[in-house]
Short mmCIF file of C-alpha atoms in Angstrom, two decimals:
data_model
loop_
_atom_site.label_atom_id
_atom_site.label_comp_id
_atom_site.label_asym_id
_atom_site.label_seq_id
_atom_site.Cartn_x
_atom_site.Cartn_y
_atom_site.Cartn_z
CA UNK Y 1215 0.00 0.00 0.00
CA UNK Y 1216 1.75 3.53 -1.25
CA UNK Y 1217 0.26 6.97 -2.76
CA UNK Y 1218 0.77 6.13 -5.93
CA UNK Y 1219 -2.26 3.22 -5.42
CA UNK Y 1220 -4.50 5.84 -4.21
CA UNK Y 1221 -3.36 8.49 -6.79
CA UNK Y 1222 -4.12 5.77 -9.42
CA UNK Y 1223 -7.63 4.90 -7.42
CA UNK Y 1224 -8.50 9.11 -7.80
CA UNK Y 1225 -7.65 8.83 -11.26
CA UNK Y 1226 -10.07 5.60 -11.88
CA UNK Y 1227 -12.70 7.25 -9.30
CA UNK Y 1228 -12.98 10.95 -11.14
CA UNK Y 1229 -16.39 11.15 -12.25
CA UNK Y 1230 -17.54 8.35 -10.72
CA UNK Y 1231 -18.05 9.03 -6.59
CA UNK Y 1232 -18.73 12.68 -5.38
CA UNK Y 1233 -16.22 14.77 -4.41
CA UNK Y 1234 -17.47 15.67 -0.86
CA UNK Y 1235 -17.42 19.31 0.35
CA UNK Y 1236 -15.95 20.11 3.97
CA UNK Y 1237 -19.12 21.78 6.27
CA UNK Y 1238 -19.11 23.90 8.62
CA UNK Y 1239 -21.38 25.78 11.32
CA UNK Y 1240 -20.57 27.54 13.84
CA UNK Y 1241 -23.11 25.84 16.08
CA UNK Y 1242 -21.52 23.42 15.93
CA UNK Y 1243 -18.33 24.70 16.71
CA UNK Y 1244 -20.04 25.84 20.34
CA UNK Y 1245 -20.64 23.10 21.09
CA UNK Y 1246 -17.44 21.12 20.55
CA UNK Y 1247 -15.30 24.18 21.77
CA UNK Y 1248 -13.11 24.62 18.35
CA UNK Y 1249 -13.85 24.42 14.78
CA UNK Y 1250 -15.15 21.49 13.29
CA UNK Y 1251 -14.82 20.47 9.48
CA UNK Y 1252 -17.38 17.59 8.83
CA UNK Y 1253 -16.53 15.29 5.36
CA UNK Y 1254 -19.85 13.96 4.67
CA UNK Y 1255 -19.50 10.70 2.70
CA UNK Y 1256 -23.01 10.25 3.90
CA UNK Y 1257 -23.93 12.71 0.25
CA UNK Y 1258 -21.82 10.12 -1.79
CA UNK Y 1259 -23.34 7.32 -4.01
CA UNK Y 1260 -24.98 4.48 -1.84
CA UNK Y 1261 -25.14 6.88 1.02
CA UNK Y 1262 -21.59 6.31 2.30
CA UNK Y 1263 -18.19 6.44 1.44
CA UNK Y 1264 -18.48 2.81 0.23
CA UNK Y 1265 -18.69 3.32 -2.95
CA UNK Y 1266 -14.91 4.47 -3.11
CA UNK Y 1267 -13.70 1.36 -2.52
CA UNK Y 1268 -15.58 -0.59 -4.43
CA UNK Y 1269 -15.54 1.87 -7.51
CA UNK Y 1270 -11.31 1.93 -7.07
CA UNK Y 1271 -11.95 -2.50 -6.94
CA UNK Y 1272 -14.13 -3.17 -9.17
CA UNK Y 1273 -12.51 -0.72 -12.06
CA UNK Y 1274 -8.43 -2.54 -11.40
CA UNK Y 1275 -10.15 -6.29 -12.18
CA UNK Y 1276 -9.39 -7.85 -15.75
CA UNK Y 1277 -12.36 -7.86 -18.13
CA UNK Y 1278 -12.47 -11.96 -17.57
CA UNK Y 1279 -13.25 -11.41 -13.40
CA UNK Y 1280 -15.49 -8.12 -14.11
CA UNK Y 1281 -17.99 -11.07 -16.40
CA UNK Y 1282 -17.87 -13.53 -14.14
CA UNK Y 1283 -18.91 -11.68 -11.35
CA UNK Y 1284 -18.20 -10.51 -7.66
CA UNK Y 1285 -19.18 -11.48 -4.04
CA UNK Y 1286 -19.03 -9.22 -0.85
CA UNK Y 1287 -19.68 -9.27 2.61
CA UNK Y 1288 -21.23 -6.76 4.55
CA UNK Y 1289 -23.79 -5.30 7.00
CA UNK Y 1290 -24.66 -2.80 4.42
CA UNK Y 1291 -22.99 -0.06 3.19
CA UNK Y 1292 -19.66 -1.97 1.37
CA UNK Y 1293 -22.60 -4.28 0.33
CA UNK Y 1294 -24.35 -1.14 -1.54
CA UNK Y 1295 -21.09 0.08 -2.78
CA UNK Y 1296 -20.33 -3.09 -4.46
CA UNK Y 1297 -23.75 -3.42 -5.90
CA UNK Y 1298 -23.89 -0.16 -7.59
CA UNK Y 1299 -20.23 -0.71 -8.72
CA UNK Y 1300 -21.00 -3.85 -10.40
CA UNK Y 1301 -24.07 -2.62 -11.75
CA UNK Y 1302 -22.37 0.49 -13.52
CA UNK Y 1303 -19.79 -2.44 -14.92
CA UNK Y 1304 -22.02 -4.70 -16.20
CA UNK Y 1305 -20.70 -7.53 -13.77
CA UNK Y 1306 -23.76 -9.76 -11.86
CA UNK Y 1307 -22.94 -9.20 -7.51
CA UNK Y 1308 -23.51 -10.93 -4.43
CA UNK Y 1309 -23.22 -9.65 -1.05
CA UNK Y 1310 -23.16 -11.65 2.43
CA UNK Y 1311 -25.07 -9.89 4.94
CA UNK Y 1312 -26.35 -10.33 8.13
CA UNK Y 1313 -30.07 -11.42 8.88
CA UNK Y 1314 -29.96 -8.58 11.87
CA UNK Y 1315 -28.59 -5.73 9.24
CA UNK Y 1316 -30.98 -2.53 9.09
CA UNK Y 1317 -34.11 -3.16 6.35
CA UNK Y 1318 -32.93 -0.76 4.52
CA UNK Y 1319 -29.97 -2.07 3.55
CA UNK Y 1320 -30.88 -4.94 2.74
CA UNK Y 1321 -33.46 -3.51 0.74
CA UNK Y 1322 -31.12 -1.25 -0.93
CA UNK Y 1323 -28.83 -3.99 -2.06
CA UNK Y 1324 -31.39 -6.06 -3.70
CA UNK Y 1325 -32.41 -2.99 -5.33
CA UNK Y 1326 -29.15 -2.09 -6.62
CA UNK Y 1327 -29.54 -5.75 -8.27
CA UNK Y 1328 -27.27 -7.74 -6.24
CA UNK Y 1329 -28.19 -11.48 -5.30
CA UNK Y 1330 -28.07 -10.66 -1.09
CA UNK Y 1331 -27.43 -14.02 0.95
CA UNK Y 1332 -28.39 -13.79 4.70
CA UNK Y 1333 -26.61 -15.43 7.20
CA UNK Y 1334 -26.78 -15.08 11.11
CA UNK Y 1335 -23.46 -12.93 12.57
CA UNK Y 1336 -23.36 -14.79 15.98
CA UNK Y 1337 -23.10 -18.51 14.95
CA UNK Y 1338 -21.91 -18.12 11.55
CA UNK Y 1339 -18.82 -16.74 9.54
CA UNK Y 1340 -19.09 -14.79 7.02
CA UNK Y 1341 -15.52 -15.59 5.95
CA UNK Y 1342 -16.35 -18.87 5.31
CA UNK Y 1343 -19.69 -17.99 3.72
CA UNK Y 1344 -18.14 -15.77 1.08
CA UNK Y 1345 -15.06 -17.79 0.12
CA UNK Y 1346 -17.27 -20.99 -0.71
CA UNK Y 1347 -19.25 -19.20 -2.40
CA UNK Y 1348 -16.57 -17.58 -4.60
CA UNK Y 1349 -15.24 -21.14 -5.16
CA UNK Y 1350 -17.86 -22.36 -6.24
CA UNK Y 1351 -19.18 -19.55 -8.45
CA UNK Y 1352 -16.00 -18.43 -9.78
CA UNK Y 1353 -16.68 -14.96 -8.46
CA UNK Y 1354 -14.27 -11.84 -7.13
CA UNK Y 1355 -14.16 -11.73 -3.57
CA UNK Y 1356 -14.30 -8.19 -2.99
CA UNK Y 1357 -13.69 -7.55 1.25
CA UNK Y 1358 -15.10 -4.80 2.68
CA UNK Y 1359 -11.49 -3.18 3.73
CA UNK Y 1360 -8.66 -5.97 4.20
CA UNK Y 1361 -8.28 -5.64 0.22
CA UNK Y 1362 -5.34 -3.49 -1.71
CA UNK Y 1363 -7.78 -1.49 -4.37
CA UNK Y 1364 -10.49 -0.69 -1.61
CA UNK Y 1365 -8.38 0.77 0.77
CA UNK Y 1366 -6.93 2.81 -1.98
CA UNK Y 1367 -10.15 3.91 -2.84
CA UNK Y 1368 -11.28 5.20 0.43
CA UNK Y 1369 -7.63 6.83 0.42
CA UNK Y 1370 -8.99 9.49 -2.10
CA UNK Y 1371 -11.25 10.64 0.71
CA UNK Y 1372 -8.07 11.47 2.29
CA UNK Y 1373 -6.12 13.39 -0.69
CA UNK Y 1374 -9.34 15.34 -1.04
CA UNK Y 1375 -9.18 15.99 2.83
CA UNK Y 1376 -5.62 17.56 2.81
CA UNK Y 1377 -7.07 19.69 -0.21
CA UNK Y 1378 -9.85 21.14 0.99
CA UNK Y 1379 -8.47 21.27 4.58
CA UNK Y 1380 -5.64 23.85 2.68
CA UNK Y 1381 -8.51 25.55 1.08
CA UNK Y 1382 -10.58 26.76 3.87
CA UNK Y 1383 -7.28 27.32 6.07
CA UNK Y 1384 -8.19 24.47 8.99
CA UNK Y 1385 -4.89 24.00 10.96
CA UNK Y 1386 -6.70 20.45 12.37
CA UNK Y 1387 -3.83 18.19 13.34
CA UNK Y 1388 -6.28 15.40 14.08
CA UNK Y 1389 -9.07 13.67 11.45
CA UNK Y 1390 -11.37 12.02 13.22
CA UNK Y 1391 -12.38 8.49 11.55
CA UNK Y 1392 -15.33 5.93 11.98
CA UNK Y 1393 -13.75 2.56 12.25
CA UNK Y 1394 -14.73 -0.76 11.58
CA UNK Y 1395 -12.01 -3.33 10.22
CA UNK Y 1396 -9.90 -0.09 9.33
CA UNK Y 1397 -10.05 0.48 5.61
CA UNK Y 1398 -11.22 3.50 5.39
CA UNK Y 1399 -8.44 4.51 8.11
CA UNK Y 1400 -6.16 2.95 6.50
CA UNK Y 1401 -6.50 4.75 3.43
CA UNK Y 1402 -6.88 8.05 4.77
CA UNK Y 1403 -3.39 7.77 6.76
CA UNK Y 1404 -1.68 6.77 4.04
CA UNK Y 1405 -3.16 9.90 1.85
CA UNK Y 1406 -2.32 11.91 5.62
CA UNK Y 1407 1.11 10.87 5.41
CA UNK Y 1408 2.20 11.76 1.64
CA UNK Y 1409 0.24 15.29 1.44
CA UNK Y 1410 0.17 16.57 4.95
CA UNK Y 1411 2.14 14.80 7.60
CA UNK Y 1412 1.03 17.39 10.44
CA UNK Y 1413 -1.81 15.56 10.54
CA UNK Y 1414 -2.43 12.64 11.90
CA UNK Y 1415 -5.64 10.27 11.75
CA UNK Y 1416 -7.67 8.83 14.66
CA UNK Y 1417 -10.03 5.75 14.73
CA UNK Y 1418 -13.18 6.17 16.68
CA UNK Y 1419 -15.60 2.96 17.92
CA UNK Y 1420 -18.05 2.60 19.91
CA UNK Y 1421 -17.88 1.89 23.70
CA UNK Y 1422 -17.48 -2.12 23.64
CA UNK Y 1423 -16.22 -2.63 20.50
CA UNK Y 1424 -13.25 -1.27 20.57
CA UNK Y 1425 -11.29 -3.88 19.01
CA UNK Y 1426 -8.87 -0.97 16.96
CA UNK Y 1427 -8.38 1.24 19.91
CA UNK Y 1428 -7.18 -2.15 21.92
CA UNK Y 1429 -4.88 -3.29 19.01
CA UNK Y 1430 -2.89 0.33 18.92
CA UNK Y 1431 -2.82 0.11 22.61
CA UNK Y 1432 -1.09 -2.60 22.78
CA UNK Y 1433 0.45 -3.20 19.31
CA UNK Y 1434 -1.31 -6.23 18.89
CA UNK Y 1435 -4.65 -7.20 17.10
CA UNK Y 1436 -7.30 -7.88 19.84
CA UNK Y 1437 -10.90 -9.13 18.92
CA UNK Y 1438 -13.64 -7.73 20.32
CA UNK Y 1439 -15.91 -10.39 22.81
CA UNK Y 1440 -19.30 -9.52 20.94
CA UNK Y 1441 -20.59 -8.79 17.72
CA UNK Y 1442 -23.72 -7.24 18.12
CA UNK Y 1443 -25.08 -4.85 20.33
CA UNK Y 1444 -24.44 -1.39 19.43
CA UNK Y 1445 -26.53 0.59 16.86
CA UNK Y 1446 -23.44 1.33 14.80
CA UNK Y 1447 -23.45 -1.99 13.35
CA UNK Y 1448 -21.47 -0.45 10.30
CA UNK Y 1449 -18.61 -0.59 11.84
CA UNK Y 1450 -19.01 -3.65 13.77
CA UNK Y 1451 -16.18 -6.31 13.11
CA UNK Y 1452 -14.63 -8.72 15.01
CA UNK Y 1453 -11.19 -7.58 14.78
CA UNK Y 1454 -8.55 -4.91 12.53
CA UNK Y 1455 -7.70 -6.41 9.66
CA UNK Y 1456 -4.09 -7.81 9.19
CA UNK Y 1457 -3.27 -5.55 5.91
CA UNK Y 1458 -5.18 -2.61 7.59
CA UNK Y 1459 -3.39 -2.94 11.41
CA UNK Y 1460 -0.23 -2.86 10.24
CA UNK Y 1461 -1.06 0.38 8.52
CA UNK Y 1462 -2.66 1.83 11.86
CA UNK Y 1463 -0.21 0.58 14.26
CA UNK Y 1464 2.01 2.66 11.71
CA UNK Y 1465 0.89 5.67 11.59
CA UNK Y 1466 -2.45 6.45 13.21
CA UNK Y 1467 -3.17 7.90 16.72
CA UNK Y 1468 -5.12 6.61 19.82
CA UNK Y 1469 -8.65 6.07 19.85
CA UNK Y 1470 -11.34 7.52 20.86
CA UNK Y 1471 -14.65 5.43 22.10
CA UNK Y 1472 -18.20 7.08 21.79
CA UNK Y 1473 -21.63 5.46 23.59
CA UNK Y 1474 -23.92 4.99 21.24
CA UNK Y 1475 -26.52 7.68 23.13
CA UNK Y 1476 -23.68 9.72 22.30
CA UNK Y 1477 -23.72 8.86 18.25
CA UNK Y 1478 -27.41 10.03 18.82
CA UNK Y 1479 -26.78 13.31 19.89
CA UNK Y 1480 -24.33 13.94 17.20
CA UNK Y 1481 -27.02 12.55 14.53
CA UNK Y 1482 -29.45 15.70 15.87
CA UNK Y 1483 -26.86 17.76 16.61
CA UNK Y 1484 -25.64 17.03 12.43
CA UNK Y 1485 -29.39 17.25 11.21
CA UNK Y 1486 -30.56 20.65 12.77
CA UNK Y 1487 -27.30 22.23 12.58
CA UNK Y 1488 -25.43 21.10 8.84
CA UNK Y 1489 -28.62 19.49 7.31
CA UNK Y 1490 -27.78 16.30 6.49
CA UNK Y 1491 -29.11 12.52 7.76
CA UNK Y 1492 -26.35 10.48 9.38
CA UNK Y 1493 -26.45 6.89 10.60
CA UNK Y 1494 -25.19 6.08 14.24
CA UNK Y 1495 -21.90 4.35 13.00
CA UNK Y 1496 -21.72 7.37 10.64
CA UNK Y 1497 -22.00 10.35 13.42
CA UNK Y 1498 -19.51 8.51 15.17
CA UNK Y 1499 -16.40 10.79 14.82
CA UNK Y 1500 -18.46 14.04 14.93
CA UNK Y 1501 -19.63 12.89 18.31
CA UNK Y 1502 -16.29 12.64 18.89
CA UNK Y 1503 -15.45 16.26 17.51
CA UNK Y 1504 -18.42 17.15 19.84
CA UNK Y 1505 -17.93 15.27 23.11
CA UNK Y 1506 -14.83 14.02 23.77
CA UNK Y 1507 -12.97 17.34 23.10
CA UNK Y 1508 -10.19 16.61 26.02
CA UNK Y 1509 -8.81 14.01 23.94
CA UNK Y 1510 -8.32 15.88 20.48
CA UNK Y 1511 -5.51 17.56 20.14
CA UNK Y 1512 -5.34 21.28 17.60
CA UNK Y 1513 -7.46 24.09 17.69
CA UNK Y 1514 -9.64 22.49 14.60
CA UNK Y 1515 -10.65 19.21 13.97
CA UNK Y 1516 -11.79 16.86 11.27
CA UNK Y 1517 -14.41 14.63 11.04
CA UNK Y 1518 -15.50 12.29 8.72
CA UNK Y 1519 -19.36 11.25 8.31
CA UNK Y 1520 -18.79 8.04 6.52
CA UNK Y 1521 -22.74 7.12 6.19
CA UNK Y 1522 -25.99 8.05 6.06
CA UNK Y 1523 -28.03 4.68 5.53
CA UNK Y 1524 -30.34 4.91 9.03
CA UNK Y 1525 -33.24 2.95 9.70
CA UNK Y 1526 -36.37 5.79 10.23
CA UNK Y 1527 -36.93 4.10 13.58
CA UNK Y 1528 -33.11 4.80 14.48
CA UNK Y 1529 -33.48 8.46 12.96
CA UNK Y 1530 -36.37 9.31 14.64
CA UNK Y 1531 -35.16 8.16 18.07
CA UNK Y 1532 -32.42 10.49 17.86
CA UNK Y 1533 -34.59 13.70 16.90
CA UNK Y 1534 -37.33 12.86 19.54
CA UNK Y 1535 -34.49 11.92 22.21
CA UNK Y 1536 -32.09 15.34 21.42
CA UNK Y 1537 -33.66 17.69 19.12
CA UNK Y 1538 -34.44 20.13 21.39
CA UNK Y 1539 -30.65 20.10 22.54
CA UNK Y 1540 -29.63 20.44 19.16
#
C-alpha cells in the first residue's frame, strides 16, 4: 500500500463518486469548543463512502473477473457500494449480509440488483460464507477493507481531505475516523502521510467494541468479545484487519470510544445544525469532535461522516431523544 495506489484509485474514481465538500457551522463549533470540518461521505453514491472502494476495486479487475462476477460481505454499506459498482460495470454481484442488518440495507442492495445471501453474525462466519461461495461460483471476492484497491479507494477521501483542509485554512492536526475493520483509516493515513504529515488520523468505535483502539494500545490485534449490540453496526467487526493494522499501528493515533446515546446526539446535533441525515456508525467521529474534546488535540478538527443509511426508527429516536438540545 503507497500513494501512488490511491493516486491511481482518484484517477479511476474521477467522475464516478462525489467529491465531498468540507461543512461547517458555527453551532456546531459551540458546542465542541473549536472548529469542526465535517466530510460527509453520507452525500456520496450508496449513502456512504463505500462506494470508493468498491468503484477503485471493481474498475483494477481484468475484463475476464469483471464477467464472471463478484461477491461481498457486509452489513450494508460496502454491500451497496459493491452493488452499484458492479451494476455500472455490467458484472452480476452478491453480497453476504447479516439477517440482523438494518431493512434498509438490505433492501437497498437487492435494489441495486445484487443477489443478497443472509446469514446469522453470531453462529456463523461470514468468511467462510463468502469464500465458498466464490469457489464455487468463480466470483471476485471483494472484502469490505482488508483488500489493496479498496483501501486505496477510500484513500482518495483522504487526498481530497488535505485539499480542501488547505482551502478553507483548517490548521486540524487530528481527522477524526469511523472505524470498523480499518479500511477507510487505512486509506486516509496513508493519503495523511504523503500530502500533509502534520496531521495525523484517529479511529473512533463505539464503547465495547473497541477492538482498533485495543490493538494500537497494545500493538497487537485484539478481537472484540461480541458482535452485536451497538446501533453502529457499520462498523461492527470482530477484529482490525491484518493488511489494515499494520497500517494503523504505523501511523495512526489513539482512539477515541463514543456510547452509542452519544452517536445520537451527534445525529441531531448534524441534522438541525449542517442538514444532512447520518447513521449512528456514521455520526460517530463528529460525536467525537463534539464530546470528547479533552482528547483531540489542535485548535480544529476533522471529522469524517462516513454514512448516512439509518433505519427511520433509528433516525427518529435520535430527533425525539435530542432535538431540542440540538
Amino acid at each position: 500500500m503507497n500513494i501512488d495506489m490511491i493516486e491511481a484509485a482518484a484517477g479511476r474514481i474521477k467522475g464516478h463518486a462525489r467529491r465531498t465538500p468540507l461543512l461547517t457551522s458555527p453551532f456546531v463549533d459551540k458546542i465542541a469548543g473549536r472548529r469542526v470540518f465535517l466530510k460527509p461521505e453520507a452525500l456520496q453514491h450508496t449513502g456512504s463512502f463505500k462506494f470508493r472502494g468498491a468503484w477503485s476495486a471493481l474498475s483494477a479487475l481484468d475484463a475476464e473477473a469483471v464477467k464472471a462476477g463478484v461477491i461481498a460481505f457486509s452489513s450494508g454499506n460496502h454491500a451497496q457500494g459493491v452493488a452499484l459498482a458492479a451494476r455500472e460495470h455490467g458484472a452480476s454481484a452478491v453480497i453476504v449480509m447479516p439477517a440482523d442488518a438494518p431493512a434498509m440495507k438490505i433492501e437497498n442492495t437487492r435494489a441495486l440488483g445484487a443477489e443478497v445471501v443472509l446469514y446469522d453474525r453470531t453462529t456463523e462466519d461470514r468468511d467462510e460464507i463468502g469464500a465458498r461461495l466464490a469457489a464455487e461460483r468463480g466470483l471476485t471476492l471483494i472484502k469490505p477493507f482488508d483488500e489493496p484497491q479498496v483501501i486505496a479507494g477510500q484513500g482518495t477521501i483522504g487526498l481530497e481531505i488535505v485539499e480542501q483542509a488547505a482551502d478553507l485554512g483548517a490548521n486540524a492536526r487530528d481527522v477524526l475516523v469511523c472505524c470498523g475493520g480499518g479500511g477507510l483509516i487505512s486509506g486516509i493515513a496513508l493519503a495523511l502521510e504523503a500530502k500533509a504529515p502534520a496531521m495525523r488520523a484517529r479511529p473512533v468505535e463505539p464503547v465495547g467494541f473497541d477492538d482498533v483502539t485495543r490493538s494500537l494500545a497494545t500493538a497487537q490485534i485484539q478481537r472484540n468479545a461480541q458482535l452485536a449490540g451497538s446501533i453502529c453496526d457499520a462498523i461492527i467487526t470482530p477484529q482490525p484487519g491484518d493488511l489494515t493494522f499494520p497500517i494503523m499501528n504505523r501511523l495512526c493515533g489513539a482512539g477515541i470510544t463514543v456510547t452509542d446515546e452519544d452517536c445520537l446526539r451527534a445525529m441531531a446535533v448534524a441534522f438541525a445544525r449542517l442538514k444532512i441525515v447520518l447513521e449512528p456508525g456514521g455520526a460517530i467521529a463528529l460525536a467525537a469532535a463534539l464530546y470528547h474534546g479533552d482528547k483531540i488535540e489542535g485548535e480544529d478538527v476533522i471529522a469524517v461522516a462516513s454514512g448516512g443509511n439509518v433505519d427511520a426508527e433509528v433516525f427518529q429516536r435520535a430527533l425525539s431523544q435530542y432535538g431540542n438540545d440540538a
